[in-house]
Coordinates of C-alpha atoms in Angstrom, one line a residue:
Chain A
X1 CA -13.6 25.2 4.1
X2 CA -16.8 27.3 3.0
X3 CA -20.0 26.2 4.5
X4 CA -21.3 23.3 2.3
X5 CA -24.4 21.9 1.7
X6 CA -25.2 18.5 3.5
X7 CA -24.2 15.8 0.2
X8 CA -21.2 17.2 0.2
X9 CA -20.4 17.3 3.8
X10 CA -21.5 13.6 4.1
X11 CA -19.1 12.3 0.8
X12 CA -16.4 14.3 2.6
X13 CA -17.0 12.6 6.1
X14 CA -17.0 9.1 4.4
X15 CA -13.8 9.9 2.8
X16 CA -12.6 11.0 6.2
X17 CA -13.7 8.8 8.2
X18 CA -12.9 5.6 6.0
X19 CA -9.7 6.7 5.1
X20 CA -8.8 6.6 8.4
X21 CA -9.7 3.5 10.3
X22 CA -9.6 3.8 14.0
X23 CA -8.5 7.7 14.0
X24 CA -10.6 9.7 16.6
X25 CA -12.1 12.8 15.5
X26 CA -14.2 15.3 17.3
X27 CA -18.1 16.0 16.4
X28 CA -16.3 19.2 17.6
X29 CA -13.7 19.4 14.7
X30 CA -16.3 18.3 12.5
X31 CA -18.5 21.4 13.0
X32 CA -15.8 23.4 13.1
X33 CA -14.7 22.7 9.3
X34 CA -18.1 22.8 7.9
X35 CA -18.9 25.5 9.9
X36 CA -21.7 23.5 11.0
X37 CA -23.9 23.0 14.3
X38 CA -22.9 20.0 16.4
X39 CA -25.9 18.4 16.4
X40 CA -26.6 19.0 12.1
X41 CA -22.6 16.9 12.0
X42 CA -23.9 14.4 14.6
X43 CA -27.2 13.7 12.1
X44 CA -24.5 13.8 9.3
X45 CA -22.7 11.1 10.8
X46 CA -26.1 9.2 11.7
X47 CA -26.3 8.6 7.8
X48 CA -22.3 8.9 7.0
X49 CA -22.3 5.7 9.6
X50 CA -26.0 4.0 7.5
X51 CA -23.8 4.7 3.7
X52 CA -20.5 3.0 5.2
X53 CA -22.6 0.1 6.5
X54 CA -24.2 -0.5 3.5
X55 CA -21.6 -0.5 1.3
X56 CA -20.2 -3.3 3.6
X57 CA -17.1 -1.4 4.7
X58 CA -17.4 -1.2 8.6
X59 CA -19.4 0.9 10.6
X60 CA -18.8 4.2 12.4
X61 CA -18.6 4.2 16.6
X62 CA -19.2 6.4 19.3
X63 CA -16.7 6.9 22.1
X64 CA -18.3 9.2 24.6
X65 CA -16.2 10.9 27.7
X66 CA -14.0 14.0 27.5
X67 CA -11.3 12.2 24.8
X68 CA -14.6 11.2 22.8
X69 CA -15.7 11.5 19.2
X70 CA -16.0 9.1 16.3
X71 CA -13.8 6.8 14.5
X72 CA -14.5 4.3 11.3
X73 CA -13.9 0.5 12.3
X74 CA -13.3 -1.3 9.1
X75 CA -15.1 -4.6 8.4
X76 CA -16.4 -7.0 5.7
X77 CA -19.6 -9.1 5.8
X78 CA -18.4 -12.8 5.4
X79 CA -20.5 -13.0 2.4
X80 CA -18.1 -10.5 0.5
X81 CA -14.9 -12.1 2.1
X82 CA -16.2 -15.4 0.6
X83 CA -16.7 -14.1 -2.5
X84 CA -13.5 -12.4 -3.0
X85 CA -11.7 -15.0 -1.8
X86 CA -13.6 -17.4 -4.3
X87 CA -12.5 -15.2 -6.8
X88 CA -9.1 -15.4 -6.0
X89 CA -9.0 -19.2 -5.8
X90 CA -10.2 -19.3 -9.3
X91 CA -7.8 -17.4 -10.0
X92 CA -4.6 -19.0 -8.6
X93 CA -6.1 -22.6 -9.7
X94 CA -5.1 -21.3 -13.7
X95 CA -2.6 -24.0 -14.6
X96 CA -1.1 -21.4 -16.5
X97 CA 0.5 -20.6 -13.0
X98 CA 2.3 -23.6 -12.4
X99 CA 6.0 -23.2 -12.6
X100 CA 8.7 -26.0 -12.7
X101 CA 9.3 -27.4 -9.2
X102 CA 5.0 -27.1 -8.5
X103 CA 5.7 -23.5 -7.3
X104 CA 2.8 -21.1 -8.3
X105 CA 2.9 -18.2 -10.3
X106 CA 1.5 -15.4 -7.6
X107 CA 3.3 -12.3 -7.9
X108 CA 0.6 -10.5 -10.5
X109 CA -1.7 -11.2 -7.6
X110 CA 0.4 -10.0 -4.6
X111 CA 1.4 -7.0 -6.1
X112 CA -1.9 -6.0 -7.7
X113 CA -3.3 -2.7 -5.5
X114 CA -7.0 -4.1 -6.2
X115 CA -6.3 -7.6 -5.0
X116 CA -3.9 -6.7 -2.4
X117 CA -6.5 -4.0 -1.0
X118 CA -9.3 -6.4 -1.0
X119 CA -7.5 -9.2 0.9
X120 CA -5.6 -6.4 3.6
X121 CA -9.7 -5.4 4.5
X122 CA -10.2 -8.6 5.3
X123 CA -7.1 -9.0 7.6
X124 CA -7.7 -5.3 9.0
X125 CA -11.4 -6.6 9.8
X126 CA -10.3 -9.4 11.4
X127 CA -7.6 -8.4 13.6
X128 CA -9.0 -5.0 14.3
X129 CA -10.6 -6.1 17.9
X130 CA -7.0 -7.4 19.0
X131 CA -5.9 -3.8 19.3
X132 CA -2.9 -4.0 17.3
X133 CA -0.4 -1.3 17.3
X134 CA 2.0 -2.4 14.3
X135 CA 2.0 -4.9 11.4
X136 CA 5.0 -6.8 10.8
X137 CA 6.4 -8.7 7.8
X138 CA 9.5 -9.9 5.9
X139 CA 10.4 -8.8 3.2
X140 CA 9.7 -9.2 0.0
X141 CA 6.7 -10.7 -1.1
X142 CA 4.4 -10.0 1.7
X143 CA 5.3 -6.3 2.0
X144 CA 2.2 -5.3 0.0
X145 CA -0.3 -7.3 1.6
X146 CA 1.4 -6.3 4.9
X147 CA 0.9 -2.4 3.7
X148 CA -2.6 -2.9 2.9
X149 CA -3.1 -4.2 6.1
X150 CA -1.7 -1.5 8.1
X151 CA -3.4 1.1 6.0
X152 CA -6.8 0.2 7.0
X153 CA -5.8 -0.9 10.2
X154 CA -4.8 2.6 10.7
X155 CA -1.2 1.6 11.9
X156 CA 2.7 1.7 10.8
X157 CA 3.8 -1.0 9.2
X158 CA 7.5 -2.6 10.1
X159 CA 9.3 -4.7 8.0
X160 CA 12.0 -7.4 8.6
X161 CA 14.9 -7.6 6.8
X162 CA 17.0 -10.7 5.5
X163 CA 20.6 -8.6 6.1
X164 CA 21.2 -5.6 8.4
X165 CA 21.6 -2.0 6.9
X166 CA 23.9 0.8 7.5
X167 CA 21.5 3.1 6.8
X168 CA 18.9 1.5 9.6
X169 CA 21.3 2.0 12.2
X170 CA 21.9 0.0 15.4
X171 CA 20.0 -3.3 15.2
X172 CA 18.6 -6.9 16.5
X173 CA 19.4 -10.0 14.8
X174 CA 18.5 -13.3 15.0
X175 CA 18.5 -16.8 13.7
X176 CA 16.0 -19.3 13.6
X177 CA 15.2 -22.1 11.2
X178 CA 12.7 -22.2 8.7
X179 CA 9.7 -25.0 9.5
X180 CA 9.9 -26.6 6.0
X181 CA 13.2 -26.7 4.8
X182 CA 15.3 -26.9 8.1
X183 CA 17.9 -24.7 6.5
X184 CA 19.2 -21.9 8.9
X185 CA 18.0 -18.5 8.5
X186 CA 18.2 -14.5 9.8
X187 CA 16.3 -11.9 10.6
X188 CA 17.4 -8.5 11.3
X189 CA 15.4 -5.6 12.9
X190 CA 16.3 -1.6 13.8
X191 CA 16.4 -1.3 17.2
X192 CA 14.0 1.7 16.7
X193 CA 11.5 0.0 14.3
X194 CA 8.9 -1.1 17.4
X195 CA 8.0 0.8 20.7
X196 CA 8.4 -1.4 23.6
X197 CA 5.3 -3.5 25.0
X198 CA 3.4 -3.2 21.5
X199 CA 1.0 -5.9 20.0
X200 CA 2.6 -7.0 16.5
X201 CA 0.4 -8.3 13.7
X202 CA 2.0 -10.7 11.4
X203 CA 1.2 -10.5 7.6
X204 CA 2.9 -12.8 5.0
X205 CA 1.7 -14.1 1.8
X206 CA 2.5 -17.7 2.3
X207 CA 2.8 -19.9 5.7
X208 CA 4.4 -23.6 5.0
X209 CA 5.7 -24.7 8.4
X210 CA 5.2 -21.9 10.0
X211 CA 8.8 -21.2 10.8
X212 CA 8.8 -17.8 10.0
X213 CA 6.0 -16.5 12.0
X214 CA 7.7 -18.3 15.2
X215 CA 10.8 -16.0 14.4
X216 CA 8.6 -13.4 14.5
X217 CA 7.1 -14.4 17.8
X218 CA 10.8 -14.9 18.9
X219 CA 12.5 -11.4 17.2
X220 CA 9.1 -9.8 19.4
X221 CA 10.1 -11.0 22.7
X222 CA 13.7 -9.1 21.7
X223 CA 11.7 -6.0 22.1
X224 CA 9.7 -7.0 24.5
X225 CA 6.7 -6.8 22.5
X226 CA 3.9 -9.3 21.5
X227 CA 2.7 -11.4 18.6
X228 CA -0.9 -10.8 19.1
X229 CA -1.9 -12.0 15.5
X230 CA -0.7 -13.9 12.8
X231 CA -2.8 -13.3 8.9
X232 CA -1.2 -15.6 5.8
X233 CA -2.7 -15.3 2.4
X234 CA -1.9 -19.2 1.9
X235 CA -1.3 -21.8 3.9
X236 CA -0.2 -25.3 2.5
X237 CA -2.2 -28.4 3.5
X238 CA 1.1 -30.5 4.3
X239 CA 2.9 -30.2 6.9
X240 CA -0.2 -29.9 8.7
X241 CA 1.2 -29.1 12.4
X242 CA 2.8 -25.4 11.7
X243 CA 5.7 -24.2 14.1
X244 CA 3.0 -21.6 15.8
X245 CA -0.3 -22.6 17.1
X246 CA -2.5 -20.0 16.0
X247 CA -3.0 -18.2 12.8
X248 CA -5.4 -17.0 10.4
X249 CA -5.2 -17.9 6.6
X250 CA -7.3 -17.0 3.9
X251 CA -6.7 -20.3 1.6
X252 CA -5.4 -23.5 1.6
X253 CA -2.8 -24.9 -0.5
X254 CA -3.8 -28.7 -1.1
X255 CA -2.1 -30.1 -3.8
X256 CA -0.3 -29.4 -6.8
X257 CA 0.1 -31.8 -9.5
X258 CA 2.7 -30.9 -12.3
X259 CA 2.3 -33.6 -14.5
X260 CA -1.5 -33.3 -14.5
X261 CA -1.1 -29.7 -14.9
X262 CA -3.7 -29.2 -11.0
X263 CA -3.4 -26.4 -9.0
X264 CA -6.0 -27.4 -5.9
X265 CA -6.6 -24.0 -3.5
X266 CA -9.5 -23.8 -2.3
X267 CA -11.1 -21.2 1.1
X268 CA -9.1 -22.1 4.2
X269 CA -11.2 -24.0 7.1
X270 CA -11.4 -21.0 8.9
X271 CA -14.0 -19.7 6.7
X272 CA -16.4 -22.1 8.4
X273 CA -14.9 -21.4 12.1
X274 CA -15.9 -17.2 12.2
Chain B
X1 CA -28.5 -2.2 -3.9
X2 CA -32.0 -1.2 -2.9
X3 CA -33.0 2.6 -4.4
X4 CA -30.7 5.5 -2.4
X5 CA -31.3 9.2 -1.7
X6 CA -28.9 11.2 -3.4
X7 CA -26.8 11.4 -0.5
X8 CA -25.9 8.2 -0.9
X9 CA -25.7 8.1 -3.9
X10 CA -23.3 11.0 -4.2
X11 CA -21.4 9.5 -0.9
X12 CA -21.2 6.0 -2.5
X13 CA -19.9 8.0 -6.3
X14 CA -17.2 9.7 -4.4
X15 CA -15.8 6.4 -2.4
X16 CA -15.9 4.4 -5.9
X17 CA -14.6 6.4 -8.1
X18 CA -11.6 7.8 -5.8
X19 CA -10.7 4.2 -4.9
X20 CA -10.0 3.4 -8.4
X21 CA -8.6 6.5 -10.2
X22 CA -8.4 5.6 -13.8
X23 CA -10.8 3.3 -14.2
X24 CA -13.8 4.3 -16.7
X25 CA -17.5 3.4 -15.2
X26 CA -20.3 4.1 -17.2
X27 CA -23.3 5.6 -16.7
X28 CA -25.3 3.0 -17.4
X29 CA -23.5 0.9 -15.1
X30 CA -24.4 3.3 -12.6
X31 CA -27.7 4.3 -13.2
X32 CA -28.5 0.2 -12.8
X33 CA -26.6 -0.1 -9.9
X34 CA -28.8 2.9 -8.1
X35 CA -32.1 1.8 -9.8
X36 CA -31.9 5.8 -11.0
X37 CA -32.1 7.5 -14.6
X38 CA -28.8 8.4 -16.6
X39 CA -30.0 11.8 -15.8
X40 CA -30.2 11.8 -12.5
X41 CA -27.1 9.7 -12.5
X42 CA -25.0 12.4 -14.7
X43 CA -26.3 14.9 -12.0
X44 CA -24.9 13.6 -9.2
X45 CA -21.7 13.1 -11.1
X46 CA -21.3 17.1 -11.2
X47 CA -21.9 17.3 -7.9
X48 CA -19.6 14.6 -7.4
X49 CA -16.6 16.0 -9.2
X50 CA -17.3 19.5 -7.3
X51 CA -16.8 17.6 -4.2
X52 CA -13.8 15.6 -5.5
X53 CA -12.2 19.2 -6.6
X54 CA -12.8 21.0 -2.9
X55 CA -11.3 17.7 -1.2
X56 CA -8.1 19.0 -3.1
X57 CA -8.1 15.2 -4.3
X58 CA -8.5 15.8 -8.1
X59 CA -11.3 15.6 -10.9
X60 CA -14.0 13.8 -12.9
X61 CA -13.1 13.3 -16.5
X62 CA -16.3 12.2 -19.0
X63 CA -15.4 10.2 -21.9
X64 CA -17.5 10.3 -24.8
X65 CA -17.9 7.7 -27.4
X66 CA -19.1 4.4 -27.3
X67 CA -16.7 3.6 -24.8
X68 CA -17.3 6.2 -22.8
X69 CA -18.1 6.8 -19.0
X70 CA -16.4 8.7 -16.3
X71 CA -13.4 8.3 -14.5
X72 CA -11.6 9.9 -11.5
X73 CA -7.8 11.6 -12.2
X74 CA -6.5 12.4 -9.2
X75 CA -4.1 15.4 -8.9
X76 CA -3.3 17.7 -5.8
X77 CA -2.7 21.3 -5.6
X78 CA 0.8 22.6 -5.3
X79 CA -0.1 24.4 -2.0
X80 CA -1.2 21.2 -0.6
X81 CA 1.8 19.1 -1.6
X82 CA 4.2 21.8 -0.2
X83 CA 2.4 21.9 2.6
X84 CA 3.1 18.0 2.8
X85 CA 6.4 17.8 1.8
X86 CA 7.4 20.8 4.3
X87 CA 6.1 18.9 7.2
X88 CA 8.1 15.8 6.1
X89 CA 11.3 17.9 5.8
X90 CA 10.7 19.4 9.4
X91 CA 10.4 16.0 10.8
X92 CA 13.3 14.5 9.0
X93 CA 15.5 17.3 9.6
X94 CA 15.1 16.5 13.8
X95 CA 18.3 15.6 14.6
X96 CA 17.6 12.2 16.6
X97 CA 17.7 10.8 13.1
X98 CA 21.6 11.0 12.7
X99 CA 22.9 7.6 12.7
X100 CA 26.5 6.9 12.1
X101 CA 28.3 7.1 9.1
X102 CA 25.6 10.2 8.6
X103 CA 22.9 8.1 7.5
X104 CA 19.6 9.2 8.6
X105 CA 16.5 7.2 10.1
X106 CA 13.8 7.3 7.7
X107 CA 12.3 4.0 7.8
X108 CA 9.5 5.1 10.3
X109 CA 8.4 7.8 7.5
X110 CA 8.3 5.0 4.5
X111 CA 6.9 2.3 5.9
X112 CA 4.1 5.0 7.5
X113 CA 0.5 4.0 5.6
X114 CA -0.1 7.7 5.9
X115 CA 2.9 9.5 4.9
X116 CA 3.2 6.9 2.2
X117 CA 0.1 7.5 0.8
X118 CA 0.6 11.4 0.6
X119 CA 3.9 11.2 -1.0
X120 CA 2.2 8.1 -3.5
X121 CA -0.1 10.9 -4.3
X122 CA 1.9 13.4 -5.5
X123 CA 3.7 11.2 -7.2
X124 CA 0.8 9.9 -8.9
X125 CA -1.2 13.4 -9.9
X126 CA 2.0 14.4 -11.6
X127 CA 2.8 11.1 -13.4
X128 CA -0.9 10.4 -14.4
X129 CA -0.6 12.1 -17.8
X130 CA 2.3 9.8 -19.0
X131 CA 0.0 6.8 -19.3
X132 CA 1.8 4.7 -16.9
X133 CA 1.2 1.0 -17.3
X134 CA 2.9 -0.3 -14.1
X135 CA 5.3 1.1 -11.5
X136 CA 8.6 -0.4 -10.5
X137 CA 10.6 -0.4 -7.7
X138 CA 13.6 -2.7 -6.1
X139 CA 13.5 -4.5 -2.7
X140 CA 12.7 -3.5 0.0
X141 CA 12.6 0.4 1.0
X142 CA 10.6 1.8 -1.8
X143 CA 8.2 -0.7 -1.7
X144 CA 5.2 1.2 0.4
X145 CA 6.1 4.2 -1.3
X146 CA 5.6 2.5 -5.0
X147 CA 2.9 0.6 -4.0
X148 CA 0.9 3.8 -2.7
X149 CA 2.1 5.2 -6.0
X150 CA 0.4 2.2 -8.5
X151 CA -2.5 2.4 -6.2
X152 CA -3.4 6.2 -6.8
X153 CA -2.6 5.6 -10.6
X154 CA -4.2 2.1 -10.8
X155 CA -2.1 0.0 -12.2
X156 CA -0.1 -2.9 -10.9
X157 CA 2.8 -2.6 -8.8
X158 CA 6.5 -4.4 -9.9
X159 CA 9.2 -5.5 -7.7
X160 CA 12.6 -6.2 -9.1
X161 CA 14.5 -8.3 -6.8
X162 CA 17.8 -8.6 -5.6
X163 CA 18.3 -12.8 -5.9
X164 CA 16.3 -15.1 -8.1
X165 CA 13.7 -17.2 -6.6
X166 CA 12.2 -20.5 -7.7
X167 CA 8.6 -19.3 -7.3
X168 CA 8.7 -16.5 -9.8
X169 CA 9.7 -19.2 -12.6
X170 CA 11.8 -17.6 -15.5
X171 CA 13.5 -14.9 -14.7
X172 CA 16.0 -12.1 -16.9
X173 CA 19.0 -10.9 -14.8
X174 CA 21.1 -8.1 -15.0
X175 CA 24.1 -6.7 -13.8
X176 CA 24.8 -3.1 -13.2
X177 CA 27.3 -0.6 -11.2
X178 CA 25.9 1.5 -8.7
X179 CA 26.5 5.3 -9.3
X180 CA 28.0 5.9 -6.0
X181 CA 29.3 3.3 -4.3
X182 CA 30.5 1.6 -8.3
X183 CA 29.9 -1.6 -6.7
X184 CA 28.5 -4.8 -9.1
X185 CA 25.2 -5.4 -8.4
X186 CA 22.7 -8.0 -9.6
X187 CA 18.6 -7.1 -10.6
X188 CA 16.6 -10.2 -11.2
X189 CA 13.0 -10.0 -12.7
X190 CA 10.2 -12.6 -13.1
X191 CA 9.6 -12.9 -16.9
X192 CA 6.0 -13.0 -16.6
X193 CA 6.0 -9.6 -14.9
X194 CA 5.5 -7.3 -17.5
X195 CA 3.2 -7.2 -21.1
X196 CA 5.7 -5.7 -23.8
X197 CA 5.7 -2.6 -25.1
X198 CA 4.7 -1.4 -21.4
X199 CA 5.0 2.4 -20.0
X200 CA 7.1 1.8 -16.7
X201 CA 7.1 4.4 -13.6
X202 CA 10.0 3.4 -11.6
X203 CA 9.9 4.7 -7.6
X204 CA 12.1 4.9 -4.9
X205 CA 12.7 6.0 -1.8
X206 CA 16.4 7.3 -2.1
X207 CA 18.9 8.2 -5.5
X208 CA 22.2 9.2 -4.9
X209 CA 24.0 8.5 -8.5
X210 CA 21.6 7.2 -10.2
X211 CA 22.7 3.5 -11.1
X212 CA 19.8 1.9 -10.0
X213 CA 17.3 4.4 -11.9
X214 CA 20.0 3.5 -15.1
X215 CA 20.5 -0.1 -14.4
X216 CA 15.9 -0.2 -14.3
X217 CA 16.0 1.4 -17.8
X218 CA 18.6 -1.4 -19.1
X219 CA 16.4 -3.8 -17.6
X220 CA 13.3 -2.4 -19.2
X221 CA 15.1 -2.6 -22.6
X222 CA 15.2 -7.0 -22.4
X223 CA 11.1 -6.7 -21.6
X224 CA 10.6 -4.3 -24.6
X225 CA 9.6 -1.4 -21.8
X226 CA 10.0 1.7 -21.7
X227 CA 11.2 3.7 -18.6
X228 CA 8.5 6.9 -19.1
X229 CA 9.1 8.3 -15.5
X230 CA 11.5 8.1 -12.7
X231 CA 9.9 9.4 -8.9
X232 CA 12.3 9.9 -6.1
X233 CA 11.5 10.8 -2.4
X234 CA 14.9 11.9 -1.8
X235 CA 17.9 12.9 -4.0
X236 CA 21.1 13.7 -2.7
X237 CA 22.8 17.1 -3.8
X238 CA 25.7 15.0 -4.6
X239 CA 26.7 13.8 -6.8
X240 CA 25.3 16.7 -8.6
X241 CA 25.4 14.5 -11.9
X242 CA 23.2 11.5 -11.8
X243 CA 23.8 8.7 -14.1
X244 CA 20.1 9.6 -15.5
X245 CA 18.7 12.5 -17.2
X246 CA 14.9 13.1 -16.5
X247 CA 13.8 12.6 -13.0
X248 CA 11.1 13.8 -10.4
X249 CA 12.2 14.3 -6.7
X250 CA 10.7 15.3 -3.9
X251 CA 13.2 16.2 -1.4
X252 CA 17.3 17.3 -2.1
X253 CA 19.2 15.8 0.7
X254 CA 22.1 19.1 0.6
X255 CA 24.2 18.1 3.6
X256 CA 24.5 16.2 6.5
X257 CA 26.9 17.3 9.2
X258 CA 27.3 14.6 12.1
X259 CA 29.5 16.2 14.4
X260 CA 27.5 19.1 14.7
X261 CA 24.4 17.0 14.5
X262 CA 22.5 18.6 11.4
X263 CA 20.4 17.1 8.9
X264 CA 20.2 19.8 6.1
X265 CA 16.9 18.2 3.7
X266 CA 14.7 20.7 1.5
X267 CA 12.2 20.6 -1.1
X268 CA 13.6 19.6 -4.4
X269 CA 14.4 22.1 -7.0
X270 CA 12.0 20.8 -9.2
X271 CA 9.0 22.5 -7.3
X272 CA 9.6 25.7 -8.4
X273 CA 9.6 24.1 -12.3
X274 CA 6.2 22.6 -11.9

């Protein structure tokens, strides 16, 4: 790259540097590409650290020692969480949404890149201090949300499958039954999908008795790894004792009334626990 | 926001208007939000597309008229995306991959939040022109790799699924015959999915014959869509004719050879055509 001038080298570090949560790079490799003195990229990043601060993305950390640099640790200020999220619950309450059965109209949501990128930020922010090395989720409706997630966590995502593949070679199944409608269910993973002794975040869009998350916890110990976090978009208000102890949801699914055409969501109590 | 140097400013341009390619802001919106002139604003917009252009991450398009504004279209060189898709062929040639049958490992590449958002890259600078209203892929594999791809275009991401489910309300089904294996198979999707009269990208991870790429443009048909692009990471070489015309792959998967442990992948035919 030619020698640039110093806006341009600080809009390139904040793409950088925010596109890849948690990556390590060098002040070293830094001056290198611009062509730049170490200590003009470590004033850059001085004021690449202030712009990604205030635009309430995260904030930019020094790890000193011979492996040292900097890496972008991603993070929202409650305030914003709160508001997106009370967006969101505006959102879902539309009685438009309600389907026969009181089920909830959701996919426009869960599959929107804006929405989906919003709420992964929060989950990333969140559950970036447990050091987690993969997120997890079964498919199908949580896979974008799980995506997200990884993405600014900066780590693969895995995802579990209903029925085993051919084409995912050898693999580890299990059954287990679902917390709400006690109806027998499988999960099948490739053997090579998770590294042994890894911490596994679990990302789904919607947690009713939690008996899909303790199949997670279950297919980990398989691989000897570890559920060290568990993120759900929703969680319903009733049954209120889950299958797993502790998770993290974003909203809470209280009621739903058909006939009166109510859809009551509202922020999940956690919002006044962090 | 409180009044910012143009660093930030410019900083703060590039992280907006790359995180939602498409979208038209205006000036005025702008200039408010820095407390700045239009002037000053429309500055910093040249410099911001000259940065936007060096990243090799596309440009700034300004759209006159009283709905005008700017907006980011992002593109990548073809040195850059050879350069990519080289790498990925090098690592999916390694032989470990072979599993039997001679299916290859791949899931550790498409469910990868950087590899993914690459190939959704390329995919999206060379389908940006068609006016793409939302991209569609089938459970599960293609997933990350479509959602990457609706992300850089931005527009909302589809999934057509295998089974119907109660919680997507009304749904139209269709059956179709896969163009290798000529097996039945079912594609169910949520009614309220799609606006009519929609431009549909459909992505995937894998085409072999081309019946799920055919059986998406029947099913496009019953929601008044039309099919105006088709993105594949990988096409087989066989069978040579697919049950689909028009295409855009990334990879040609020639041979596999699982006695003698060789995975023969290469970059699609179509690169020397674009």
């Amino acid at each position: 790259m030619d020698k640039l001038p110093r806006n341009e080298r600080i809009a390139t570090l904040v793409k950088l540097l925010s596109d890849s949560p948690g990556k390590i790079f060098t002040l070293g490799g830094f001056a290198e590409m611009f062509g730049s003195a170490k200590s003009t990229i470590s004033e850059d990043i001085d004021i690449v650290g202030n712009i990604l601060s205030k635009l309430d993305l995260g904030h930019v950390e020094t790890i000193s020692g011979a492996l040292g640099g900097v890496r972008f640790i991603p993070s929202m200020s409650k305030d914003r969480a709160v508001r997106i999220l009370e967006g969101l619950c505006a959102e879902l309450c539309r009685k438009e949404r309600l389907l026969p059965g009181g089920f909830i109209y959701m996919l426009d949501i869960i599959y929107n890149p804006e929405w989906i990128d919003d709420i992964g930020y929060i989950f990333a922010g969140h559950f970036f201090p447990k050091s987690i090395d993969y997120v997890v989720t079964v498919e199908t409706k949580g896979i974008p949300l799980a995506l997200a997630t990884a993405k600014h966590l900066g780590v693969p995502l895995v995802i579990v499958r209903r029925n085993s593949e051919a084409a995912e070679g050898a693999s580890v199944s299990i059954n287990y039954v679902s917390g709400s409608s006690k109806k027998l269910q499988t999960m099948v993973l490739s053997l090579r999908s998770l590294k042994r002794n890894s911490r596994l975040l679990f990302v789904d869009d919607f947690m009713k008795g939690g008996g899909t998350a303790k199949g997670i916890a279950e297919l980990a110990k398989e691989f000897e790894c570890e559920v060290a976090g568990i993120g759900v978009l929703v969680e319903t208000a009733e049954p209120n004792k889950k299958l797993v102890e502790e998770y993290f949801s974003l909203l809470l699914l209280q009621k739903v009334d058909e006939e009166a055409g109510v859809i009551d969501i509202k922020l999940s109590p956690n919002w006044s626990r962090i």
